[in-house]
Short mmCIF file of C-alpha atoms in Angstrom, two decimals:
data_model
loop_
_atom_site.label_atom_id
_atom_site.label_comp_id
_atom_site.label_asym_id
_atom_site.label_seq_id
_atom_site.Cartn_x
_atom_site.Cartn_y
_atom_site.Cartn_z
CA UNK Q 164 8.50 -21.43 7.57
CA UNK Q 165 7.30 -22.29 4.09
CA UNK Q 166 6.63 -25.90 2.94
CA UNK Q 167 9.53 -27.79 1.39
CA UNK Q 168 10.33 -31.21 -0.05
CA UNK Q 169 12.93 -33.45 1.59
CA UNK Q 170 15.48 -35.84 0.10
CA UNK Q 171 18.21 -37.95 1.64
CA UNK Q 172 20.60 -39.12 -1.12
CA UNK Q 173 22.83 -42.16 -0.73
CA UNK Q 174 25.94 -40.70 -2.35
CA UNK Q 175 27.52 -37.43 -3.44
CA UNK Q 176 26.62 -37.79 -7.10
CA UNK Q 177 22.93 -38.27 -6.24
CA UNK Q 178 23.04 -35.24 -3.93
CA UNK Q 179 24.51 -33.08 -6.66
CA UNK Q 180 21.91 -34.23 -9.19
CA UNK Q 181 19.14 -33.05 -6.85
CA UNK Q 182 20.73 -29.63 -6.31
CA UNK Q 183 19.69 -26.38 -7.94
CA UNK Q 184 18.76 -22.73 -7.28
CA UNK Q 185 15.73 -23.62 -5.12
CA UNK Q 186 17.43 -26.33 -3.02
CA UNK Q 187 19.67 -26.28 0.03
CA UNK Q 188 21.99 -28.92 1.42
CA UNK Q 189 21.50 -29.52 5.15
CA UNK Q 190 23.83 -31.22 7.63
CA UNK Q 191 23.75 -29.94 11.22
CA UNK Q 192 21.31 -27.17 10.27
CA UNK Q 193 22.61 -24.86 12.99
CA UNK Q 194 22.28 -21.80 10.76
CA UNK Q 195 19.94 -22.87 7.94
CA UNK Q 196 17.08 -23.91 10.22
CA UNK Q 197 17.21 -20.51 11.95
CA UNK Q 198 17.07 -18.77 8.57
CA UNK Q 199 14.09 -20.87 7.54
CA UNK Q 200 12.26 -20.12 10.78
CA UNK Q 201 12.73 -16.40 10.12
CA UNK Q 202 11.57 -16.77 6.49
CA UNK Q 203 14.94 -15.50 5.32
CA UNK Q 204 15.68 -18.80 3.59
CA UNK Q 205 12.80 -20.43 1.69
CA UNK Q 206 14.17 -23.52 -0.05
CA UNK Q 207 11.75 -25.64 -2.05
CA UNK Q 208 13.76 -28.77 -1.21
CA UNK Q 209 16.19 -29.73 1.55
CA UNK Q 210 18.85 -32.27 0.61
CA UNK Q 211 19.95 -34.08 3.77
CA UNK Q 212 23.62 -35.04 3.31
CA UNK Q 213 24.14 -36.66 6.70
CA UNK Q 214 24.24 -40.12 5.14
CA UNK Q 215 27.11 -39.29 2.79
CA UNK Q 216 30.64 -40.68 3.42
CA UNK Q 217 32.17 -37.30 4.30
CA UNK Q 218 33.18 -37.80 7.94
CA UNK Q 219 36.81 -38.90 7.54
CA UNK Q 220 39.91 -36.95 8.55
CA UNK Q 221 42.93 -38.33 6.71
CA UNK Q 222 46.57 -37.39 6.24
CA UNK Q 223 47.50 -36.40 2.70
CA UNK Q 224 50.56 -37.45 0.70
CA UNK Q 225 51.93 -33.91 1.05
CA UNK Q 226 51.84 -34.04 4.85
CA UNK Q 227 48.61 -32.12 5.31
CA UNK Q 228 45.12 -33.19 6.34
CA UNK Q 229 41.92 -33.78 4.38
CA UNK Q 230 38.87 -32.99 6.50
CA UNK Q 231 35.53 -34.37 5.37
CA UNK Q 232 32.75 -31.82 5.12
CA UNK Q 233 30.63 -33.66 7.70
CA UNK Q 234 33.27 -33.76 10.42
CA UNK Q 235 31.67 -31.94 13.34
CA UNK Q 236 33.25 -28.80 14.73
CA UNK Q 237 33.67 -30.53 18.10
CA UNK Q 238 35.39 -33.58 16.65
CA UNK Q 239 37.65 -31.37 14.55
CA UNK Q 240 38.67 -29.07 17.40
CA UNK Q 241 39.56 -31.97 19.70
CA UNK Q 242 41.19 -34.22 17.10
CA UNK Q 243 44.75 -35.06 18.22
CA UNK Q 244 46.28 -34.17 14.84
CA UNK Q 245 44.52 -30.79 14.79
CA UNK Q 246 45.53 -30.00 18.35
CA UNK Q 247 49.15 -30.96 17.66
CA UNK Q 248 49.71 -29.63 14.13
CA UNK Q 249 47.11 -26.89 13.75
CA UNK Q 250 46.39 -25.49 17.22
CA UNK Q 251 45.31 -22.22 15.60
CA UNK Q 252 42.32 -24.00 14.08
CA UNK Q 253 41.42 -25.80 17.29
CA UNK Q 254 41.60 -22.56 19.22
CA UNK Q 255 39.38 -20.75 16.71
CA UNK Q 256 36.69 -23.44 16.67
CA UNK Q 257 36.53 -23.58 20.46
CA UNK Q 258 36.11 -19.80 20.57
CA UNK Q 259 32.87 -20.09 18.59
CA UNK Q 260 29.29 -21.00 19.43
CA UNK Q 261 28.60 -23.39 22.34
CA UNK Q 262 29.47 -27.05 23.02
CA UNK Q 263 26.00 -28.12 21.91
CA UNK Q 264 26.25 -26.25 18.61
CA UNK Q 265 29.80 -27.45 17.97
CA UNK Q 266 28.54 -31.03 18.36
CA UNK Q 267 26.03 -30.44 15.55
CA UNK Q 268 27.80 -27.97 13.25
CA UNK Q 269 29.77 -29.42 10.35
CA UNK Q 270 33.00 -28.34 8.73
CA UNK Q 271 31.33 -27.65 5.39
CA UNK Q 272 28.39 -25.90 6.99
CA UNK Q 273 30.66 -23.59 8.95
CA UNK Q 274 32.04 -22.26 5.66
CA UNK Q 275 28.50 -21.50 4.45
CA UNK Q 276 26.99 -19.80 7.47
CA UNK Q 277 25.47 -16.42 6.74
CA UNK Q 278 25.86 -13.03 8.35
CA UNK Q 279 24.15 -12.19 11.62
CA UNK Q 280 23.33 -8.64 10.48
CA UNK Q 281 20.15 -7.55 12.24
CA UNK Q 282 18.59 -6.24 9.05
CA UNK Q 283 19.34 -9.43 7.11
CA UNK Q 284 17.51 -11.47 9.73
CA UNK Q 285 14.51 -9.12 9.91
CA UNK Q 286 12.29 -10.03 6.95
CA UNK Q 287 10.26 -6.86 7.56
CA UNK Q 288 13.16 -4.57 6.64
CA UNK Q 289 14.87 -4.02 3.29
CA UNK Q 290 18.20 -5.80 2.73
CA UNK Q 291 20.25 -6.11 -0.45
CA UNK Q 292 21.68 -9.41 0.74
CA UNK Q 293 18.21 -10.87 1.24
CA UNK Q 294 16.42 -9.04 -1.61
CA UNK Q 295 18.81 -7.41 -4.08
CA UNK Q 296 18.00 -3.82 -4.95
CA UNK Q 297 16.03 -2.99 -1.79
CA UNK Q 298 18.82 -1.13 0.01
CA UNK Q 299 21.14 -1.47 3.00
CA UNK Q 300 19.59 0.12 6.09
CA UNK Q 301 22.64 -0.81 8.16
CA UNK Q 302 24.68 1.90 6.47
CA UNK Q 303 22.66 4.62 8.19
CA UNK Q 304 21.13 2.54 10.95
CA UNK Q 305 22.47 0.52 13.84
CA UNK Q 306 25.86 -0.61 12.53
CA UNK Q 307 27.94 -1.32 15.60
CA UNK Q 308 28.77 -4.90 14.54
CA UNK Q 309 29.31 -4.15 10.86
CA UNK Q 310 32.25 -3.99 8.48
CA UNK Q 311 35.13 -1.54 8.54
CA UNK Q 312 37.01 -3.14 5.63
CA UNK Q 313 35.99 -4.20 2.12
CA UNK Q 314 32.36 -3.06 2.37
CA UNK Q 315 30.35 -1.50 -0.43
CA UNK Q 316 27.40 0.85 -0.81
CA UNK Q 317 25.26 -2.26 -1.23
CA UNK Q 318 26.26 -4.09 1.96
CA UNK Q 319 28.25 -3.65 5.18
CA UNK Q 320 27.60 -7.10 6.69
CA UNK Q 321 30.39 -9.18 8.23
CA UNK Q 322 31.15 -12.88 7.98
CA UNK Q 323 30.42 -14.57 11.33
CA UNK Q 324 32.75 -17.60 11.41
CA UNK Q 325 35.69 -18.12 13.75
CA UNK Q 326 36.84 -21.31 12.08
CA UNK Q 327 37.06 -19.63 8.69
CA UNK Q 328 39.44 -16.96 9.99
CA UNK Q 329 41.89 -19.66 11.03
CA UNK Q 330 41.42 -21.55 7.76
CA UNK Q 331 42.19 -18.35 5.87
CA UNK Q 332 45.44 -17.88 7.77
CA UNK Q 333 46.38 -21.54 7.21
CA UNK Q 334 45.68 -21.22 3.46
CA UNK Q 335 43.27 -24.12 3.33
CA UNK Q 336 41.77 -25.43 0.09
CA UNK Q 337 38.05 -26.17 -0.33
CA UNK Q 338 37.08 -29.25 -2.33
CA UNK Q 339 33.67 -29.14 -4.03
CA UNK Q 340 31.64 -31.38 -6.30
CA UNK Q 341 29.03 -30.20 -8.80
CA UNK Q 342 27.28 -31.38 -11.93
CA UNK Q 343 30.28 -30.16 -13.94
CA UNK Q 344 32.63 -32.26 -11.85
CA UNK Q 345 35.04 -31.74 -8.93
CA UNK Q 346 37.17 -28.66 -8.37
CA UNK Q 347 39.32 -27.04 -5.72
CA UNK Q 348 39.00 -23.46 -4.48
CA UNK Q 349 41.76 -21.67 -2.60
CA UNK Q 350 40.32 -20.47 0.69
CA UNK Q 351 41.25 -16.87 -0.10
CA UNK Q 352 38.95 -17.07 -3.13
CA UNK Q 353 36.08 -19.02 -1.59
CA UNK Q 354 34.23 -16.15 0.12
CA UNK Q 355 33.37 -12.91 -1.67
CA UNK Q 356 33.33 -9.23 -0.84
CA UNK Q 357 29.85 -7.73 -1.30
CA UNK Q 358 30.44 -5.39 -4.24
CA UNK Q 359 27.20 -5.00 -6.19
CA UNK Q 360 26.06 -8.58 -5.50
CA UNK Q 361 25.96 -8.97 -1.70
CA UNK Q 362 23.41 -11.79 -2.02
CA UNK Q 363 26.33 -14.03 -3.06
CA UNK Q 364 28.47 -15.01 -0.09
CA UNK Q 365 30.84 -17.37 -1.88
CA UNK Q 366 31.94 -18.77 -5.24
CA UNK Q 367 29.86 -21.96 -5.17
CA UNK Q 368 27.49 -22.71 -8.01
CA UNK Q 369 23.92 -23.65 -7.05
CA UNK Q 370 24.61 -27.34 -7.60
CA UNK Q 371 27.99 -27.54 -5.87
CA UNK Q 372 28.53 -29.33 -2.58
CA UNK Q 373 31.51 -28.82 -0.29
CA UNK Q 374 33.01 -32.29 0.18
CA UNK Q 375 36.22 -31.55 2.09
CA UNK Q 376 38.63 -28.93 3.39
CA UNK Q 377 42.33 -29.59 2.86
CA UNK Q 378 45.01 -28.21 5.15
CA UNK Q 379 48.58 -27.89 3.82
CA UNK Q 380 51.47 -29.41 5.74
CA UNK Q 381 51.79 -27.73 9.16
CA UNK Q 382 54.23 -24.86 9.57
CA UNK Q 383 53.05 -22.71 12.45
CA UNK Q 384 52.21 -25.07 15.32
CA UNK Q 385 54.70 -23.47 17.69
CA UNK Q 386 53.87 -19.84 16.97
CA UNK Q 387 50.20 -19.20 16.38
CA UNK Q 388 47.36 -17.51 18.24
CA UNK Q 389 43.63 -16.98 17.75
CA UNK Q 390 42.29 -13.98 19.64
CA UNK Q 391 38.58 -13.15 19.76
CA UNK Q 392 37.12 -9.96 21.21
CA UNK Q 393 33.39 -10.05 21.86
CA UNK Q 394 30.72 -8.50 24.06
CA UNK Q 395 30.54 -11.44 26.47
CA UNK Q 396 32.85 -14.29 27.40
CA UNK Q 397 31.03 -17.04 25.49
CA UNK Q 398 28.39 -17.71 22.85
CA UNK Q 399 28.88 -14.37 21.09
CA UNK Q 400 30.10 -13.44 17.63
CA UNK Q 401 33.37 -11.56 17.26
CA UNK Q 402 33.50 -7.80 17.21
CA UNK Q 403 37.08 -8.41 16.05
CA UNK Q 404 39.07 -11.61 15.85
CA UNK Q 405 42.65 -12.27 14.75
CA UNK Q 406 44.36 -15.44 13.55
CA UNK Q 407 48.12 -14.86 13.72
CA UNK Q 408 50.80 -17.37 12.69
CA UNK Q 409 54.56 -16.88 12.44
CA UNK Q 410 57.70 -18.73 11.48
CA UNK Q 411 60.80 -17.40 13.22
CA UNK Q 412 64.54 -17.68 12.82
CA UNK Q 413 65.63 -16.56 16.24
CA UNK Q 414 63.88 -13.22 16.65
CA UNK Q 415 63.44 -12.63 12.91
CA UNK Q 416 60.15 -13.31 11.11
CA UNK Q 417 60.62 -15.60 8.10
CA UNK Q 418 56.93 -16.17 7.34
CA UNK Q 419 53.77 -14.46 8.58
CA UNK Q 420 50.05 -15.09 8.26
CA UNK Q 421 47.42 -12.70 9.57
CA UNK Q 422 43.66 -12.98 9.14
CA UNK Q 423 40.90 -10.91 10.72
CA UNK Q 424 37.28 -11.74 11.50
CA UNK Q 425 34.37 -9.51 12.43
CA UNK Q 426 35.59 -6.68 10.20
CA UNK Q 427 34.59 -7.64 6.64
CA UNK Q 428 32.24 -9.68 4.47
CA UNK Q 429 34.89 -12.45 4.41
CA UNK Q 430 37.91 -13.39 6.53
CA UNK Q 431 40.29 -10.51 5.84
CA UNK Q 432 43.90 -10.99 4.76
CA UNK Q 433 46.36 -8.51 3.29
CA UNK Q 434 49.16 -10.35 1.52
CA UNK Q 435 51.24 -7.18 1.19
CA UNK Q 436 51.25 -6.68 4.96
CA UNK Q 437 52.26 -10.31 5.51
CA UNK Q 438 55.10 -9.91 3.00
CA UNK Q 439 56.29 -6.75 4.75
CA UNK Q 440 56.62 -8.65 8.02
CA UNK Q 441 59.21 -11.02 6.54
CA UNK Q 442 62.72 -10.20 7.64
CA UNK Q 443 61.54 -7.90 10.42
CA UNK Q 444 62.17 -8.44 14.13
CA UNK Q 445 59.30 -10.03 16.03
CA UNK Q 446 58.84 -6.93 18.15
CA UNK Q 447 55.92 -4.84 19.34
CA UNK Q 448 57.07 -1.98 17.11
CA UNK Q 449 56.98 -4.25 14.04
CA UNK Q 450 53.51 -5.48 14.93
CA UNK Q 451 52.20 -1.95 15.54
CA UNK Q 452 53.43 -0.85 12.12
CA UNK Q 453 51.75 -3.86 10.52
CA UNK Q 454 48.46 -3.17 12.29
CA UNK Q 455 48.50 0.50 11.27
CA UNK Q 456 49.21 -0.41 7.65
CA UNK Q 457 46.52 -3.11 7.52
CA UNK Q 458 43.87 -0.79 8.98
CA UNK Q 459 44.87 2.23 6.90
CA UNK Q 460 42.02 1.58 4.47
CA UNK Q 461 39.37 1.10 7.16
CA UNK Q 462 36.10 2.96 6.58
CA UNK Q 463 34.17 2.89 9.83
CA UNK Q 464 30.49 3.78 10.08
CA UNK Q 465 28.66 5.91 12.62
CA UNK Q 466 28.64 3.32 15.41
CA UNK Q 467 31.64 1.07 14.77
CA UNK Q 468 34.66 3.37 14.64
CA UNK Q 469 35.80 1.73 17.89
CA UNK Q 470 36.59 -1.39 15.86
CA UNK Q 471 39.60 0.27 14.26
CA UNK Q 472 41.48 0.72 17.54
CA UNK Q 473 40.11 -2.57 18.84
CA UNK Q 474 41.46 -4.36 15.78
CA UNK Q 475 44.81 -2.61 16.11
CA UNK Q 476 45.19 -3.72 19.72
CA UNK Q 477 44.04 -7.25 18.89
CA UNK Q 478 46.51 -7.59 15.99
CA UNK Q 479 49.44 -6.47 18.11
CA UNK Q 480 48.47 -8.76 20.98
CA UNK Q 481 47.84 -11.80 18.79
CA UNK Q 482 51.13 -11.39 16.92
CA UNK Q 483 53.02 -10.83 20.17
CA UNK Q 484 51.54 -13.97 21.74
CA UNK Q 485 52.20 -15.98 18.60
CA UNK Q 486 55.84 -14.82 18.63
CA UNK Q 487 56.15 -15.78 22.28
CA UNK Q 488 55.03 -19.32 21.45
CA UNK Q 489 51.70 -19.40 23.25
CA UNK Q 490 50.88 -22.69 21.50
CA UNK Q 491 54.35 -24.22 21.73
#
């Protein structure tokens, strides 16, 4: 770990003034501290935001919820309004990490966690995400956990979050504050595909701080499901995960949301597939067709072709359980 300066600002504006390319905001530190220990992250200054007033969870005028960036994952998952109105989000958070980590991890920090690609974490190997232009050894190396959708020649890493997959399906909005002022980012646009710049995980500027995540008014509480497939029953990242949410009129789908984790550099949604589900019967045949269409562009690597069938099965199961009202 390299030496760094430390600041603890009293308010958001002071935190933003301190921010820049060589700084990092720190809250729970459940990912950043690991990266610093491995010399993957080498910030010159840490900006401790734990004293900022970002721990509230409030109802919005539109019937949704505004979640402060410092609300812990544990408090969020067990909050009565989340459990009642957004069980998909509660289910996803509780599928991730461990109770100890969920007590420390923050809502904003969860959005910013970085890939667990072996090569990214190994400072002795080349990695375009860590050092642009050095190559992506995962493409020809051990790539069992890597992307099957949306990857590029420069990077095949996957995004590790469970919470973010649910937030993608719920069409959350990220609120940020920077030196240029406040802005809102649709969740679908917050994370990036790797393209030629895999070192950039998201659309934040160097001086921007996530202040809140806004959930729209609830629509899917009775018909949603988060399904995570992993190598062991707990404390493991997803090989494939699925956030499925449906609105039904009888047996007919009137609205569908479908997001995948463990398969791409960001939570993966296909709006065309969701649109095609509208008006269709909530049947296994419908869900199988949707899964096949969504995975038609998959490009598996040498060791992760199993993810295609695994994702297909997970999509069909998650949609079927959502339709059956597993969270009703």
